[in-house]
Structure formats: C-alpha cells, structure tokens
PDB file of C-alpha atoms in Angstrom:
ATOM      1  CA  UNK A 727       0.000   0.000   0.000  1.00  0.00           C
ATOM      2  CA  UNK A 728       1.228   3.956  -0.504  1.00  0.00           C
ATOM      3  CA  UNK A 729       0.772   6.318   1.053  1.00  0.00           C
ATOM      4  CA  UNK A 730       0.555  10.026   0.108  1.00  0.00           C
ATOM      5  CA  UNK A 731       1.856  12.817   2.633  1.00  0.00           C
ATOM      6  CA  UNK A 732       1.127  16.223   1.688  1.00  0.00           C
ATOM      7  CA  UNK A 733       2.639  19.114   3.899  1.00  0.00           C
ATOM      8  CA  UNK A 734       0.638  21.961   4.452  1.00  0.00           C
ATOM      9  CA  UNK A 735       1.465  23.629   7.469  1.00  0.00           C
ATOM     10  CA  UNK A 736       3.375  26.167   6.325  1.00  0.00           C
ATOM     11  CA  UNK A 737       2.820  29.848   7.667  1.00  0.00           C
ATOM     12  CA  UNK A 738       2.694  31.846   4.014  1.00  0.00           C
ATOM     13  CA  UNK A 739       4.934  34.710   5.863  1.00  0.00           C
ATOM     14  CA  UNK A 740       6.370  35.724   2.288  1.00  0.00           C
ATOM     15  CA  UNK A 741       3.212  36.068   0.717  1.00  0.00           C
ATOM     16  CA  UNK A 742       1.039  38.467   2.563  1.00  0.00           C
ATOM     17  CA  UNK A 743      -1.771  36.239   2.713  1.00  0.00           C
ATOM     18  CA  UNK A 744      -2.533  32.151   2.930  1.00  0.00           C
ATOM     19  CA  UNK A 745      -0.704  31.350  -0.342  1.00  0.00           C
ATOM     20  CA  UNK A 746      -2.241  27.510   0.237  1.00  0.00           C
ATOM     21  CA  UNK A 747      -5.879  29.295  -0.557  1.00  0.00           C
ATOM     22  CA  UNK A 748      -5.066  31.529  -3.277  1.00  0.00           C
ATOM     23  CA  UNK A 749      -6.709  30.145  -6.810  1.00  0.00           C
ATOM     24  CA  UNK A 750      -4.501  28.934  -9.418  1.00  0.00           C
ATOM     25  CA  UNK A 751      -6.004  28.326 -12.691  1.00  0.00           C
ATOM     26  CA  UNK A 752      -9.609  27.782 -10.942  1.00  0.00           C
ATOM     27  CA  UNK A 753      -8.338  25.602  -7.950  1.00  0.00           C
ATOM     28  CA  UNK A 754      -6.632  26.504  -5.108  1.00  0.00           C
ATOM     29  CA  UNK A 755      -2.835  25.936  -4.685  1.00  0.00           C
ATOM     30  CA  UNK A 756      -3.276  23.506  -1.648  1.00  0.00           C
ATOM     31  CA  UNK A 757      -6.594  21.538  -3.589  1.00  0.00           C
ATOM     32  CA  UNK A 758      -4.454  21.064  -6.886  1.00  0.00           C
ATOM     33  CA  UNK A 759      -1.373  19.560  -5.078  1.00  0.00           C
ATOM     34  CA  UNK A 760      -3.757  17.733  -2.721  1.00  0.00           C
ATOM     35  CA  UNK A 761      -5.823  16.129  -6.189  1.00  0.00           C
ATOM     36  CA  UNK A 762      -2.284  14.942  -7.964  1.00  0.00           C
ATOM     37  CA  UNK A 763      -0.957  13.085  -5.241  1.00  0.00           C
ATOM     38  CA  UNK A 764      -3.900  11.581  -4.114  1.00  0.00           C
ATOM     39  CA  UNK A 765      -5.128  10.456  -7.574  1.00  0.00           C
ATOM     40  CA  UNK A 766      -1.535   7.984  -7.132  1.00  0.00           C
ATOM     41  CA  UNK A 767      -1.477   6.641  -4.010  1.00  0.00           C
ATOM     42  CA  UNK A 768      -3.698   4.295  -1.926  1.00  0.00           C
ATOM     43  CA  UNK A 769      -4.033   6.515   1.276  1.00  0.00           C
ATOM     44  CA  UNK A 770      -3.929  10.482   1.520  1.00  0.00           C
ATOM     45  CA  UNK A 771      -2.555  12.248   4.729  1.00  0.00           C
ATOM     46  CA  UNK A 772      -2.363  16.021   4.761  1.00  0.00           C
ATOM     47  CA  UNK A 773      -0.399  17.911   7.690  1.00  0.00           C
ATOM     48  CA  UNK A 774      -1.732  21.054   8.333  1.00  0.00           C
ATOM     49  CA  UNK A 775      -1.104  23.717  11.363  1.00  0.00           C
ATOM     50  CA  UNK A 776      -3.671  23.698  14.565  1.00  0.00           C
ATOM     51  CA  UNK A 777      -6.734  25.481  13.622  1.00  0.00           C
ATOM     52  CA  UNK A 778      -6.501  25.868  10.226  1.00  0.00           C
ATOM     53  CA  UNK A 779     -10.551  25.651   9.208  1.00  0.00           C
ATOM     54  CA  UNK A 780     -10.010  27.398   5.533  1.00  0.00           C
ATOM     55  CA  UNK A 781      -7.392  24.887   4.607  1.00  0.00           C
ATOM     56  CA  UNK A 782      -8.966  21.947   6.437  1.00  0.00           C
ATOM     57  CA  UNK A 783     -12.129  22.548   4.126  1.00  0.00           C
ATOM     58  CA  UNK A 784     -10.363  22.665   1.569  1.00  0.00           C
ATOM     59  CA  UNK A 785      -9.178  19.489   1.737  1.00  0.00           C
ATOM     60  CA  UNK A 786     -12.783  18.017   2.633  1.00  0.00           C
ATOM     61  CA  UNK A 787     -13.972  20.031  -0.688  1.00  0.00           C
ATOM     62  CA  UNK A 788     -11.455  17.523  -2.710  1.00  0.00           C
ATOM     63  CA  UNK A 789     -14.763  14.977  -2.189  1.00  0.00           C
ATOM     64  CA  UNK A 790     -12.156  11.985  -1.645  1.00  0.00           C
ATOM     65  CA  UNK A 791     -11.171  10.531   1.970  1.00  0.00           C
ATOM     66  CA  UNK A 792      -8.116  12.275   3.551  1.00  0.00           C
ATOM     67  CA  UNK A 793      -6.828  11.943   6.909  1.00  0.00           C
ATOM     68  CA  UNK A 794      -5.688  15.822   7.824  1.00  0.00           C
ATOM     69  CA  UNK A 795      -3.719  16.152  10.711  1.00  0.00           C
ATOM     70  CA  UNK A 796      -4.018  19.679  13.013  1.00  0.00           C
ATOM     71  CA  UNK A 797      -0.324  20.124  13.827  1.00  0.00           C
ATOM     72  CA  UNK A 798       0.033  22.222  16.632  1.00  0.00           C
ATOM     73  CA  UNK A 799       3.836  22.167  16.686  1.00  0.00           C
ATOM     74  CA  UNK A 800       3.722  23.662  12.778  1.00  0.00           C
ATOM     75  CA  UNK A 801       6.202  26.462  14.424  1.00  0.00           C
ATOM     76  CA  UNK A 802       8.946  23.990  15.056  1.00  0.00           C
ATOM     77  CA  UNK A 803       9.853  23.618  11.276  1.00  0.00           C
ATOM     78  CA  UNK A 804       8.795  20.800   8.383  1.00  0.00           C
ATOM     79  CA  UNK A 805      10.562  17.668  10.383  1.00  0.00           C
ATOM     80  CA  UNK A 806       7.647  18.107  13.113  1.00  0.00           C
ATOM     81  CA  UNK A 807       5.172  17.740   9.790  1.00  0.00           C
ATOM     82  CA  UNK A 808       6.921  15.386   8.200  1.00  0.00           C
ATOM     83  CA  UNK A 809       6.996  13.212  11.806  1.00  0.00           C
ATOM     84  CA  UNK A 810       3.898  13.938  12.430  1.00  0.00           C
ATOM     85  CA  UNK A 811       2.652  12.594   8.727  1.00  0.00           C
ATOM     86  CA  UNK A 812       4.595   9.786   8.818  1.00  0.00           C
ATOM     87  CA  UNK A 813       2.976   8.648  12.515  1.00  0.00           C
ATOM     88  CA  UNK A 814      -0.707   9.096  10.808  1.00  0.00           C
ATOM     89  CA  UNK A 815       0.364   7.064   8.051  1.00  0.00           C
ATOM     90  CA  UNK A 816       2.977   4.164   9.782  1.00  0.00           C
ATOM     91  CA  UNK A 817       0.763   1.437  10.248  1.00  0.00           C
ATOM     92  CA  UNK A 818      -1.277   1.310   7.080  1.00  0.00           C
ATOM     93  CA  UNK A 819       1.419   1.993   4.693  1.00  0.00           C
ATOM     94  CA  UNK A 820       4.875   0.094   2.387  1.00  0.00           C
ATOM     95  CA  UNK A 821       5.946   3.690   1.461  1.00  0.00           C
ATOM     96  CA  UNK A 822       5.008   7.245   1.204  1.00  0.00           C
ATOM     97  CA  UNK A 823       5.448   9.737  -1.418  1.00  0.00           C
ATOM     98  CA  UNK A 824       5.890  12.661   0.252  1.00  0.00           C
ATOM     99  CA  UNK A 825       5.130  16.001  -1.249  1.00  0.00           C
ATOM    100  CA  UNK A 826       5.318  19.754  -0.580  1.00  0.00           C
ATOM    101  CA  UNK A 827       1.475  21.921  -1.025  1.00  0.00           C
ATOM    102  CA  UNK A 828       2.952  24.768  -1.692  1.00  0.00           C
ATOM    103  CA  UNK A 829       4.354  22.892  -5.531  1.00  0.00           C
ATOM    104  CA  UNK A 830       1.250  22.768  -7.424  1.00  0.00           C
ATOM    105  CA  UNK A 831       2.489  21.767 -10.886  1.00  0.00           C
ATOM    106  CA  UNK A 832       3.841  18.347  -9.732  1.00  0.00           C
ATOM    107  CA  UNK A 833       3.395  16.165 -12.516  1.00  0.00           C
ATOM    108  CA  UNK A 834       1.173  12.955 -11.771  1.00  0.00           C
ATOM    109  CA  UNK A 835       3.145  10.923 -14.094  1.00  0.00           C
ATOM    110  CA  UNK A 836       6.343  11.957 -11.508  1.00  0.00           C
ATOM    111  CA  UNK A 837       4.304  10.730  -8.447  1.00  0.00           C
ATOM    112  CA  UNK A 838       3.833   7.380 -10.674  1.00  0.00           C
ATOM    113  CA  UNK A 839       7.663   7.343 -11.899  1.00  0.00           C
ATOM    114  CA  UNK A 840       8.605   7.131  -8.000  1.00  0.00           C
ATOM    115  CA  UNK A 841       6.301   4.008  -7.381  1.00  0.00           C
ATOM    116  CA  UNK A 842       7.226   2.106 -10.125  1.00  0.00           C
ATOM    117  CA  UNK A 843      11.184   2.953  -9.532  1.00  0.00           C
ATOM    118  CA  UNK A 844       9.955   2.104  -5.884  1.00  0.00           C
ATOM    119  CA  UNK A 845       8.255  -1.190  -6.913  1.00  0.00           C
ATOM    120  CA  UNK A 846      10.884  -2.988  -9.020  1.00  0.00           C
ATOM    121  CA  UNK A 847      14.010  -2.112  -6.748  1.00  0.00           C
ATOM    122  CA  UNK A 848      12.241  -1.770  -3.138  1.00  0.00           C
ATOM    123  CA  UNK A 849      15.000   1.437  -2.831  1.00  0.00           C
ATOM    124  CA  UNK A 850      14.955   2.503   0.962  1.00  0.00           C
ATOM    125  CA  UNK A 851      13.756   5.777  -1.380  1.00  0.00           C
ATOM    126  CA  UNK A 852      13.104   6.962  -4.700  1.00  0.00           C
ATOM    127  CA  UNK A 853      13.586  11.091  -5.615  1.00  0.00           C
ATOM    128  CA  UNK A 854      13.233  12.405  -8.808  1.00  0.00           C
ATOM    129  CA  UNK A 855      16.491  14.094 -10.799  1.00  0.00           C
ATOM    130  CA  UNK A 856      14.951  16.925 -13.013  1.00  0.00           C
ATOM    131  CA  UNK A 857      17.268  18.346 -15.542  1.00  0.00           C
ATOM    132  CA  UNK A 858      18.413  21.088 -13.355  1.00  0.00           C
ATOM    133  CA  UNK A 859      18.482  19.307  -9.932  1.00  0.00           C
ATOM    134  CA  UNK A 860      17.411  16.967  -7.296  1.00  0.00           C
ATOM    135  CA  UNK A 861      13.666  17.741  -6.231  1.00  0.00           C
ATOM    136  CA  UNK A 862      10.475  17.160  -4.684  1.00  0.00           C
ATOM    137  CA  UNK A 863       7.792  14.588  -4.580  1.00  0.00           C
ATOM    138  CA  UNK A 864       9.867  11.874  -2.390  1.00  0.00           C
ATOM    139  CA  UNK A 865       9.018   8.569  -1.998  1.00  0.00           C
ATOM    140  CA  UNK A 866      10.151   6.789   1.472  1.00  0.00           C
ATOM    141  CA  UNK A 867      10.125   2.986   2.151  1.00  0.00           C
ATOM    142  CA  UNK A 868       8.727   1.886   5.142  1.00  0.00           C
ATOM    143  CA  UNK A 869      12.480   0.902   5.907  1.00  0.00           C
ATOM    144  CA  UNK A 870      13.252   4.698   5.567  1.00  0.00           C
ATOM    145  CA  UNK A 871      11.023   5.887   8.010  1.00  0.00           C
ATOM    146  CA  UNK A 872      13.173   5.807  11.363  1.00  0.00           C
ATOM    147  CA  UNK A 873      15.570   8.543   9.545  1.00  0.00           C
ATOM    148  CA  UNK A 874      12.629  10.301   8.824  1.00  0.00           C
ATOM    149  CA  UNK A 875      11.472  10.161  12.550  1.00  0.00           C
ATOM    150  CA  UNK A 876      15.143  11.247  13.590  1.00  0.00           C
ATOM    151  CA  UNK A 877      14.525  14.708  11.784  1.00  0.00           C
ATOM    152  CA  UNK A 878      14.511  17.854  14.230  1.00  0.00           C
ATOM    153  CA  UNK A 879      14.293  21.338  13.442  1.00  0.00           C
ATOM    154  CA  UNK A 880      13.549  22.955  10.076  1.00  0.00           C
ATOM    155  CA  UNK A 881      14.920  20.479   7.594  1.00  0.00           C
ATOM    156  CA  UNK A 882      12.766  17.614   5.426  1.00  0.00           C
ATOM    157  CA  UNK A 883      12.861  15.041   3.280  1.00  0.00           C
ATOM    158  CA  UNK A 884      16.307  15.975   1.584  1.00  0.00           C
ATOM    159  CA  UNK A 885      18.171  15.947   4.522  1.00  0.00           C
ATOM    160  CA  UNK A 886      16.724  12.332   5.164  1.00  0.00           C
ATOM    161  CA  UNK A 887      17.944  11.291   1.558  1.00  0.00           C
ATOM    162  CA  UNK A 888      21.501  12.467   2.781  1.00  0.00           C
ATOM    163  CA  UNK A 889      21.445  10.095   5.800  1.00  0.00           C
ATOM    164  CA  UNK A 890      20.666   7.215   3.620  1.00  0.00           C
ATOM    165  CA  UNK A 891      23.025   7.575   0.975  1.00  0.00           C
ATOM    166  CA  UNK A 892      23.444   5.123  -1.344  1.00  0.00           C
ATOM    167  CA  UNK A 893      19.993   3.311  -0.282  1.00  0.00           C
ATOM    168  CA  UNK A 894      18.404   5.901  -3.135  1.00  0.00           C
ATOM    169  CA  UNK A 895      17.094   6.075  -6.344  1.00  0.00           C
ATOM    170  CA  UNK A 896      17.085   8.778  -8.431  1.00  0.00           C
ATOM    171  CA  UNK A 897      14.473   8.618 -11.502  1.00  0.00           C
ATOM    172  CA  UNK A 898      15.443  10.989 -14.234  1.00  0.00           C
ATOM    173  CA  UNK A 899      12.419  13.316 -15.120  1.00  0.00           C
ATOM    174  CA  UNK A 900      12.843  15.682 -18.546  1.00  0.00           C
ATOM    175  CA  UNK A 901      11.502  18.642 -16.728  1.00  0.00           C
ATOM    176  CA  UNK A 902      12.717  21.706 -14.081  1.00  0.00           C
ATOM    177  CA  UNK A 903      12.013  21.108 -10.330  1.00  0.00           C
ATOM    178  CA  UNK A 904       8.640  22.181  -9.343  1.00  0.00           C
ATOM    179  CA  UNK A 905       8.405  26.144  -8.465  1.00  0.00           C
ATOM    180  CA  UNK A 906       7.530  27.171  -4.547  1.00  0.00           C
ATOM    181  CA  UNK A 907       4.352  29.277  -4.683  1.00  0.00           C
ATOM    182  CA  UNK A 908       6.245  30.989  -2.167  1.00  0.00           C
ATOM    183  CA  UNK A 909       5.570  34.784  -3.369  1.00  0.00           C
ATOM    184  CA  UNK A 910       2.445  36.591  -5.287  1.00  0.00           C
ATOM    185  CA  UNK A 911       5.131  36.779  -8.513  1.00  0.00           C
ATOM    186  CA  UNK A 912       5.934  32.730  -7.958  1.00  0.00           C
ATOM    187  CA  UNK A 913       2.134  32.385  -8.422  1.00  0.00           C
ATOM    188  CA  UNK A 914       2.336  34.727 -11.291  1.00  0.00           C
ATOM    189  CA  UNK A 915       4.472  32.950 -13.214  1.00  0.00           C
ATOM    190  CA  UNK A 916       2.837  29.762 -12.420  1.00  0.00           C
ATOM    191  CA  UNK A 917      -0.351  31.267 -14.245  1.00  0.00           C
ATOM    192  CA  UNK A 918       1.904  31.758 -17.298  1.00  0.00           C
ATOM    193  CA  UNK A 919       3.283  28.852 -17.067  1.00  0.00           C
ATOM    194  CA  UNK A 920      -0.776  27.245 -17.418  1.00  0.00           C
ATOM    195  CA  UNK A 921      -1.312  29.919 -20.206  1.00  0.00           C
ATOM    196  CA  UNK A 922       1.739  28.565 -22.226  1.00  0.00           C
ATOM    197  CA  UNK A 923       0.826  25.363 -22.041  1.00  0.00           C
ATOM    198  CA  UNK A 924      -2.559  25.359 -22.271  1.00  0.00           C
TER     199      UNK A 924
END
C-alpha cells in the first residue's frame, strides 16, 4: 500500500496572505497539489497547522477521503510535519510519497515514476532528478522511516535522503524542479506557465 503525505502547514509569511488558498487556474494551490498526489497513491494524509478551518475545508472540498492532521507544533519547522505525517500514516502503509502543497504543478506521471522505480528495486527511497536538480515529490520505504522520525528542526525530506546515501534512487524526469508558490510573482508565473501550455 502507498501512502501520500502532503505538507501543508506552512505559515505563508512571504506572501502576505494564505498562499495555500489563493486560486490557481480555478483551484486553489493547496486543492491542486492535494488532487495529484492523491489520484496515485492508496491513502492520503495532509499535515496542516492547529486550527486551520479554511485549509482543512479545503481538503474536505477535494470529495475523496483524507486523513488531515491539526499540527500544533507547525512552528517547530517541516521535520515536526513530516513526523507527524509519517505517525498518521505508519501502520497502514509500504511507502510514502511525500510532497510539498505549496508545488502545485507536480506532474502525476512523476508521483507514478517514484512508485514504479519504488516497486521494481524496493530502494529505501526513490527522488526524482529533473534536468536542473534533485527535487520534490519523495518517496520513502517503510524501511526509511526511522531517519525520517530522527529529523529535528527545520529540515525535510532531503536531509533524510543524505542520511541514507546510497539506499536511493534517483528517476530521471525531462523537466525543471517544481516552483515554490512561495511569493504573489511565484504564483504569477505559475499562471503563465498554465497559459503557455494550455
């Protein structure tokens, strides 16, 4: 079984505003990211901070089952997420794809790259090489998921990769890393981007 972990409990400081909620291309940013990666994987956990009733809803408006998790400790950096997630998720799941919200032009066919790179060489974990870098989704093997639960502070998945070493695979994807919607030009140029290629 996989499992999907979105994080969403980021605090949108450089944005002015919940960056999670604002509409890209008719969705918004947090319900597209939330629709790829569950449309792959088995079971859907999304980490959100304490409180958060807009983004909580809309996760519920997806119309699928998610389990969302109300992290109060959201100030402590992503690891807290990511341990969080991954303690929602342990006991149902052979790995977890693990992917940022706040990266809403993840490609599903990524997400299935991972699982299949996952599925015919059981890699403690599976990241994607895009043609200018290392980047997110992640998948983690249930093997990989005490490093994950060793993470403190504000660091994720990529300092887990570095603890494990050689136990990874990287799948070549013909594409640049995912953009952060981290700024009201990032989301900007993501609307171009839809534009272009629509």
């Amino acid at each position: 079984m996989i499992g999907g972990l979105l994080l969403a409990a980021g605090e949108s400081t450089r944005f002015g505003a919940d960056k999670l909620l604002a509409p890209l291309d008719g969705q918004s940013v947090l319900r597209r990211s939330a629709s790829a990666l569950a449309a792959e994987v088995d079971r859907l956990v999304v980490v959100v901070p304490a409180s958060a009733d807009a983004r909580i809803a809309e996760v519920r408006a997806l119309g699928m089952e998610a389990h969302v998790v109300e992290h109060a400790g959201f100030r402590t950096g992503m690891a807290g997420s990511l341990r969080a997630g991954i303690d929602a998720l342990e006991g149902d799941v052979d790995a977890v794809v693990v992917a940022l919200a706040d990266q809403p032009l993840v490609r599903r066919d990524v997400i299935r790259a991972l699982i299949e790179r996952w599925r015919t060489t059981a890699a403690s974990a599976v990241a994607p090489r895009y043609r200018d870098g290392q980047g997110n989704p992640v998948l983690f093997a249930r093997t990989a998921f005490p490093a994950l639960s060793r993470l403190r502070g504000d660091v994720g998945a990529r300092a887990a990769l570095q603890s494990l070493g050689g136990a990874v695979s990287l799948v070549p994807i013909d594409d640049d890393i995912p953009a952060d919607v981290d700024t009201p030009d990032a989301l900007r140029a993501l609307e171009e981007r839809l534009r272009r290629d629509s």
